[in-house]
Tab-separated table of C-alpha atoms in Angstrom:
chain	number	residue	atom	x	y	z
A	1	MET	CA	-0.002	0.004	-0.005
A	2	MET	CA	0.937	3.665	0.189
A	3	GLY	CA	3.501	5.249	2.459
A	4	LYS	CA	2.643	8.726	3.714
A	5	ASP	CA	-0.886	10.020	3.317
A	6	PHE	CA	-1.630	12.382	0.460
A	7	GLN	CA	-3.528	15.638	0.919
A	8	ARG	CA	-7.170	15.679	-0.127
A	9	ARG	CA	-9.104	18.806	-1.118
A	10	GLU	CA	-12.829	18.612	-1.901
A	11	PHE	CA	-14.920	21.101	-3.892
A	12	ALA	CA	-18.614	21.645	-4.546
A	13	ASP	CA	-18.327	21.409	-8.332
A	14	GLY	CA	-15.926	21.376	-11.237
A	15	GLU	CA	-15.709	25.158	-11.480
A	16	ALA	CA	-14.685	25.530	-7.840
A	17	LEU	CA	-12.192	22.685	-8.259
A	18	ALA	CA	-10.625	24.392	-11.307
A	19	GLN	CA	-10.218	27.631	-9.374
A	20	GLY	CA	-8.704	25.880	-6.365
A	21	LEU	CA	-6.309	23.927	-8.564
A	22	ALA	CA	-5.303	27.068	-10.477
A	23	ASP	CA	-4.566	28.991	-7.265
A	24	TRP	CA	-2.615	26.050	-5.808
A	25	THR	CA	-0.579	25.603	-8.987
A	26	ALA	CA	0.255	29.296	-9.275
A	27	GLU	CA	1.459	29.415	-5.678
A	28	ARG	CA	3.820	26.502	-6.221
A	29	LEU	CA	5.177	28.064	-9.389
A	30	ARG	CA	5.792	31.323	-7.511
A	31	GLU	CA	7.703	29.329	-4.883
A	32	GLY	CA	9.780	27.662	-7.585
A	33	VAL	CA	10.617	30.954	-9.284
A	34	ALA	CA	11.559	32.525	-5.932
A	35	ALA	CA	13.761	29.561	-4.980
A	36	ARG	CA	15.682	28.983	-8.215
A	37	GLY	CA	14.688	31.701	-10.651
A	38	VAL	CA	12.555	29.432	-12.835
A	39	GLY	CA	9.453	27.258	-12.516
A	40	LEU	CA	8.510	24.091	-14.394
A	41	LEU	CA	4.872	23.066	-14.873
A	42	ILE	CA	3.858	19.724	-16.395
A	43	VAL	CA	0.217	19.433	-17.431
A	44	SER	CA	-2.083	16.799	-18.874
A	45	GLY	CA	-4.582	16.987	-21.700
A	46	GLY	CA	-8.005	15.425	-21.751
A	47	LYS	CA	-11.508	16.719	-21.166
A	48	SER	CA	-11.132	18.275	-17.724
A	49	PRO	CA	-8.230	20.774	-17.786
A	50	ALA	CA	-9.633	23.463	-20.144
A	51	ARG	CA	-11.325	25.513	-17.425
A	52	PHE	CA	-8.298	25.087	-15.150
A	53	PHE	CA	-6.083	26.352	-17.984
A	54	ASP	CA	-8.334	29.375	-18.535
A	55	LEU	CA	-8.181	30.365	-14.882
A	56	LEU	CA	-4.480	29.675	-14.442
A	57	SER	CA	-3.568	31.714	-17.528
A	58	ASN	CA	-4.994	34.845	-15.898
A	59	LEU	CA	-3.199	34.559	-12.571
A	60	ASP	CA	-0.413	36.904	-11.585
A	61	LEU	CA	3.072	35.423	-11.536
A	62	ASP	CA	6.269	35.940	-13.497
A	63	TRP	CA	5.312	33.810	-16.478
A	64	THR	CA	8.504	34.802	-18.307
A	65	ARG	CA	10.297	32.484	-15.857
A	66	VAL	CA	7.862	29.553	-16.258
A	67	ALA	CA	8.453	26.578	-18.569
A	68	ILE	CA	5.531	24.310	-19.467
A	69	THR	CA	5.460	20.844	-20.980
A	70	LEU	CA	3.102	17.886	-21.249
A	71	ALA	CA	2.851	14.704	-19.218
A	72	ASP	CA	1.948	12.846	-22.406
A	73	GLU	CA	0.903	13.292	-26.000
A	74	ARG	CA	-0.569	11.403	-28.918
A	75	ARG	CA	1.478	11.052	-32.088
A	76	VAL	CA	-0.774	13.423	-34.014
A	77	ALA	CA	-0.232	16.697	-35.852
A	78	ASP	CA	-0.238	19.921	-33.830
A	79	ASP	CA	-3.529	21.032	-35.379
A	80	SER	CA	-5.358	17.787	-34.621
A	81	PRO	CA	-8.327	18.094	-32.247
A	82	ARG	CA	-6.723	15.180	-30.361
A	83	SER	CA	-3.489	17.085	-29.750
A	84	ASN	CA	-2.753	17.976	-26.135
A	85	ALA	CA	-0.317	20.619	-27.387
A	86	ARG	CA	-3.135	22.308	-29.292
A	87	LEU	CA	-5.268	22.435	-26.149
A	88	VAL	CA	-2.397	23.962	-24.166
A	89	ARG	CA	-1.735	26.580	-26.833
A	90	GLU	CA	-5.402	27.539	-27.124
A	91	ARG	CA	-6.320	27.582	-23.444
A	92	LEU	CA	-3.177	28.021	-21.318
A	93	LEU	CA	-0.616	29.919	-23.406
A	94	CYS	CA	-2.737	33.057	-23.502
A	95	ASN	CA	-3.598	36.038	-21.290
A	96	ARG	CA	-0.764	36.514	-18.771
A	97	ALA	CA	0.572	32.980	-19.404
A	98	LYS	CA	1.383	33.756	-23.049
A	99	ALA	CA	4.802	34.836	-21.751
A	100	ALA	CA	5.607	31.285	-20.611
A	101	SER	CA	7.764	28.961	-22.715
A	102	PHE	CA	6.257	25.701	-24.008
A	103	THR	CA	8.035	22.466	-24.873
A	104	PRO	CA	5.871	19.994	-26.832
A	105	LEU	CA	6.484	16.259	-26.967
A	106	ALA	CA	5.270	15.095	-30.372
A	107	ASP	CA	6.675	15.921	-33.797
A	108	VAL	CA	5.051	13.583	-36.309
A	109	ARG	CA	7.235	14.924	-39.109
A	110	LEU	CA	9.911	12.624	-37.696
A	111	ALA	CA	10.106	8.838	-37.734
A	112	GLU	CA	8.934	7.337	-34.456
A	113	ASP	CA	12.403	6.588	-33.066
A	114	GLN	CA	13.662	10.037	-34.076
A	115	GLU	CA	10.616	11.671	-32.531
A	116	LEU	CA	11.238	9.902	-29.217
A	117	ALA	CA	14.908	10.929	-29.217
A	118	ALA	CA	14.047	14.535	-30.038
A	119	ALA	CA	11.384	14.671	-27.307
A	120	SER	CA	13.810	13.205	-24.777
A	121	ALA	CA	16.445	15.806	-25.679
A	122	ARG	CA	13.961	18.664	-25.276
A	123	ILE	CA	12.784	17.404	-21.888
A	124	ALA	CA	16.381	16.958	-20.707
A	125	HIS	CA	16.942	20.687	-21.144
A	126	LEU	CA	14.060	21.661	-18.844
A	127	PRO	CA	14.745	22.707	-15.224
A	128	MET	CA	14.215	19.492	-13.263
A	129	PRO	CA	12.672	18.546	-10.960
A	130	ALA	CA	9.284	19.912	-11.969
A	131	ASP	CA	7.697	22.292	-9.484
A	132	VAL	CA	4.207	21.029	-10.327
A	133	VAL	CA	2.789	18.062	-12.241
A	134	VAL	CA	-0.972	18.115	-12.813
A	135	LEU	CA	-2.412	14.717	-13.703
A	136	GLY	CA	-5.839	13.364	-14.544
A	137	MET	CA	-7.112	9.819	-14.218
A	138	GLY	CA	-9.064	7.686	-16.649
A	139	ASP	CA	-11.936	5.361	-15.795
A	140	ASP	CA	-9.494	2.446	-16.157
A	141	GLY	CA	-7.084	3.942	-13.619
A	142	HIS	CA	-4.561	5.244	-16.144
A	143	THR	CA	-2.712	8.535	-15.759
A	144	ALA	CA	-0.470	10.341	-18.236
A	145	SER	CA	-0.199	7.600	-20.895
A	146	TRP	CA	0.442	4.879	-18.343
A	147	PHE	CA	-2.309	2.528	-19.507
A	148	PRO	CA	-3.068	-0.897	-18.037
A	149	ALA	CA	-1.519	-3.650	-20.170
A	150	ALA	CA	0.336	-1.155	-22.388
A	151	ASP	CA	3.602	-2.295	-23.942
A	152	GLY	CA	6.475	-0.805	-21.947
A	153	LEU	CA	4.313	0.174	-18.964
A	154	ALA	CA	6.638	-1.107	-16.225
A	155	GLU	CA	9.581	0.884	-17.559
A	156	ALA	CA	7.428	3.981	-18.104
A	157	MET	CA	6.215	3.997	-14.473
A	158	ASP	CA	9.632	3.317	-12.977
A	159	PRO	CA	10.988	6.272	-10.915
A	160	ALA	CA	14.466	5.089	-11.937
A	161	ALA	CA	13.570	4.683	-15.623
A	162	ARG	CA	16.483	4.870	-18.024
A	163	GLN	CA	14.656	7.432	-20.162
A	164	LEU	CA	12.786	10.678	-19.473
A	165	VAL	CA	10.263	9.982	-22.247
A	166	ALA	CA	8.844	6.623	-23.308
A	167	SER	CA	6.884	5.438	-26.301
A	168	ILE	CA	3.627	3.761	-25.333
A	169	VAL	CA	1.111	1.742	-27.341
A	170	ALA	CA	-2.101	1.500	-25.358
A	171	PRO	CA	-4.496	-1.365	-26.077
A	172	ASP	CA	-7.221	-0.297	-28.520
A	173	ALA	CA	-5.816	3.255	-28.795
A	174	PRO	CA	-6.174	4.845	-32.257
A	175	GLU	CA	-2.583	6.147	-32.237
A	176	PRO	CA	0.704	5.555	-30.347
A	177	ARG	CA	1.735	7.996	-27.637
A	178	LEU	CA	4.686	9.558	-25.909
A	179	THR	CA	4.681	9.828	-22.137
A	180	LEU	CA	6.964	11.189	-19.462
A	181	THR	CA	8.305	8.413	-17.285
A	182	GLY	CA	8.298	7.999	-13.534
A	183	ARG	CA	11.798	9.461	-13.512
A	184	VAL	CA	10.170	12.830	-14.293
A	185	ILE	CA	6.641	12.580	-12.899
A	186	LEU	CA	7.355	10.838	-9.596
A	187	ARG	CA	10.275	13.123	-8.746
A	188	ALA	CA	8.292	16.361	-9.009
A	189	ARG	CA	8.243	18.726	-6.028
A	190	ALA	CA	4.431	18.719	-6.003
A	191	ILE	CA	1.868	16.569	-7.840
A	192	ALA	CA	-1.865	17.123	-8.258
A	193	ILE	CA	-4.469	14.620	-9.397
A	194	GLU	CA	-7.834	15.963	-10.560
A	195	ILE	CA	-10.869	13.740	-9.893
A	196	GLN	CA	-14.349	14.822	-11.027
A	197	GLY	CA	-17.622	12.890	-10.939
A	198	GLN	CA	-18.943	9.846	-9.124
A	199	GLY	CA	-17.539	7.455	-11.719
A	200	LYS	CA	-14.002	8.740	-11.237
A	201	LEU	CA	-14.466	8.675	-7.457
A	202	THR	CA	-15.371	5.002	-7.670
A	203	THR	CA	-12.266	4.297	-9.749
A	204	PHE	CA	-10.121	6.283	-7.336
A	205	ALA	CA	-11.461	4.326	-4.342
A	206	ALA	CA	-10.541	1.087	-6.123
A	207	ALA	CA	-7.038	2.408	-6.789
A	208	LEU	CA	-6.549	2.929	-3.053
A	209	GLU	CA	-7.118	-0.764	-2.433
A	210	PRO	CA	-4.319	-3.376	-2.570
A	211	GLY	CA	-3.473	-4.580	-6.047
A	212	PRO	CA	-0.817	-4.401	-8.748
A	213	GLU	CA	0.215	-1.021	-10.084
A	214	GLN	CA	0.129	-2.298	-13.657
A	215	ALA	CA	-3.597	-3.036	-13.278
A	216	MET	CA	-4.290	0.569	-12.217
A	217	PRO	CA	-1.230	2.719	-13.000
A	218	ILE	CA	-2.489	5.677	-10.942
A	219	ARG	CA	-1.329	3.535	-8.002
A	220	ALA	CA	2.273	4.269	-8.986
A	221	VAL	CA	1.629	7.914	-8.114
A	222	LEU	CA	-0.410	7.169	-4.997
A	223	ARG	CA	2.281	4.859	-3.653
A	224	GLY	CA	5.404	6.492	-5.029
A	225	ALA	CA	4.728	10.179	-4.376
A	226	ALA	CA	2.021	10.395	-1.713
A	227	ASP	CA	4.154	12.692	0.444
A	228	ARG	CA	4.089	15.301	-2.383
A	229	LEU	CA	0.587	14.573	-3.663
A	230	THR	CA	-2.618	16.630	-3.410
A	231	VAL	CA	-5.835	15.143	-4.797
A	232	PHE	CA	-8.461	17.659	-5.951
A	233	ILE	CA	-11.908	16.074	-5.796
A	234	SER	CA	-15.450	17.011	-6.761
A	235	SER	CA	-18.290	14.513	-6.892
A	236	ARG	CA	-20.009	16.846	-9.373
A	237	THR	CA	-18.751	17.741	-12.809
A	238	ASP	CA	-19.561	21.085	-14.431
A	239	SER	CA	-23.274	21.475	-15.000
A	240	LEU	CA	-22.757	23.093	-18.407
A	241	PRO	CA	-20.487	21.657	-21.117
A	242	ASP	CA	-17.467	23.707	-22.092
A	243	PRO	CA	-17.910	24.606	-25.789
A	244	VAL	CA	-14.188	24.686	-26.600
A	245	ALA	CA	-13.276	21.617	-24.585
A	246	ALA	CA	-15.955	19.757	-26.540
A	247	LYS	CA	-13.797	20.231	-29.641
A	248	HIS	CA	-11.075	18.178	-27.948
A	249	PRO	CA	-12.526	14.663	-27.469
A	250	LEU	CA	-9.573	13.455	-25.423
A	251	ALA	CA	-9.192	10.636	-22.901
């Protein structure tokens, strides 16, 4: 099971959760900039983060000293509606946060092995460890692109992984992915997991039970970084659909 207990913050709805997560993230980035002159934020794509991105992008901090990258990405073109990089550019790299620097993972102009090497080189130049990693969780217990039964999952989750970035082929996924490994994610100074809705709460409760990490990869975070982990929870999702997020049918 887990070592130290993680922190748990509960909110009335998805909007309140997004605001709380944005404020928490901004404060940790300010601390990182104050401590070492630069902050590193790692974010996830998917359906939930758009409102969080909107709110965070308007908060006051020295964005010129903040670097942003992705926890994972599909091997798709930048303009694809399934691109996490596109979501970040449209919803986070705007307002005050347009001054931040962004390091994408995917570059489908390259062959797959070249793309992985190029992504790894870009990530290696970022100021590690990350000040904040913001993760989601799928209904199957995956996080980042750590999917149950995925080829290469054990190496990808390993906090002592040989690589910073791994190539992942998830079962039944329409395209291969790149994901940061445990060597990056699990060594972050602070990690957040966003959980919205009763279905996700049920999955999260199951992840807290004994069982193999490869069956529910979110357990690798719960067990490997609980002392630096805050879980942001709302049993209710937003009552109204987000019109822009709807253009990004991501999992």
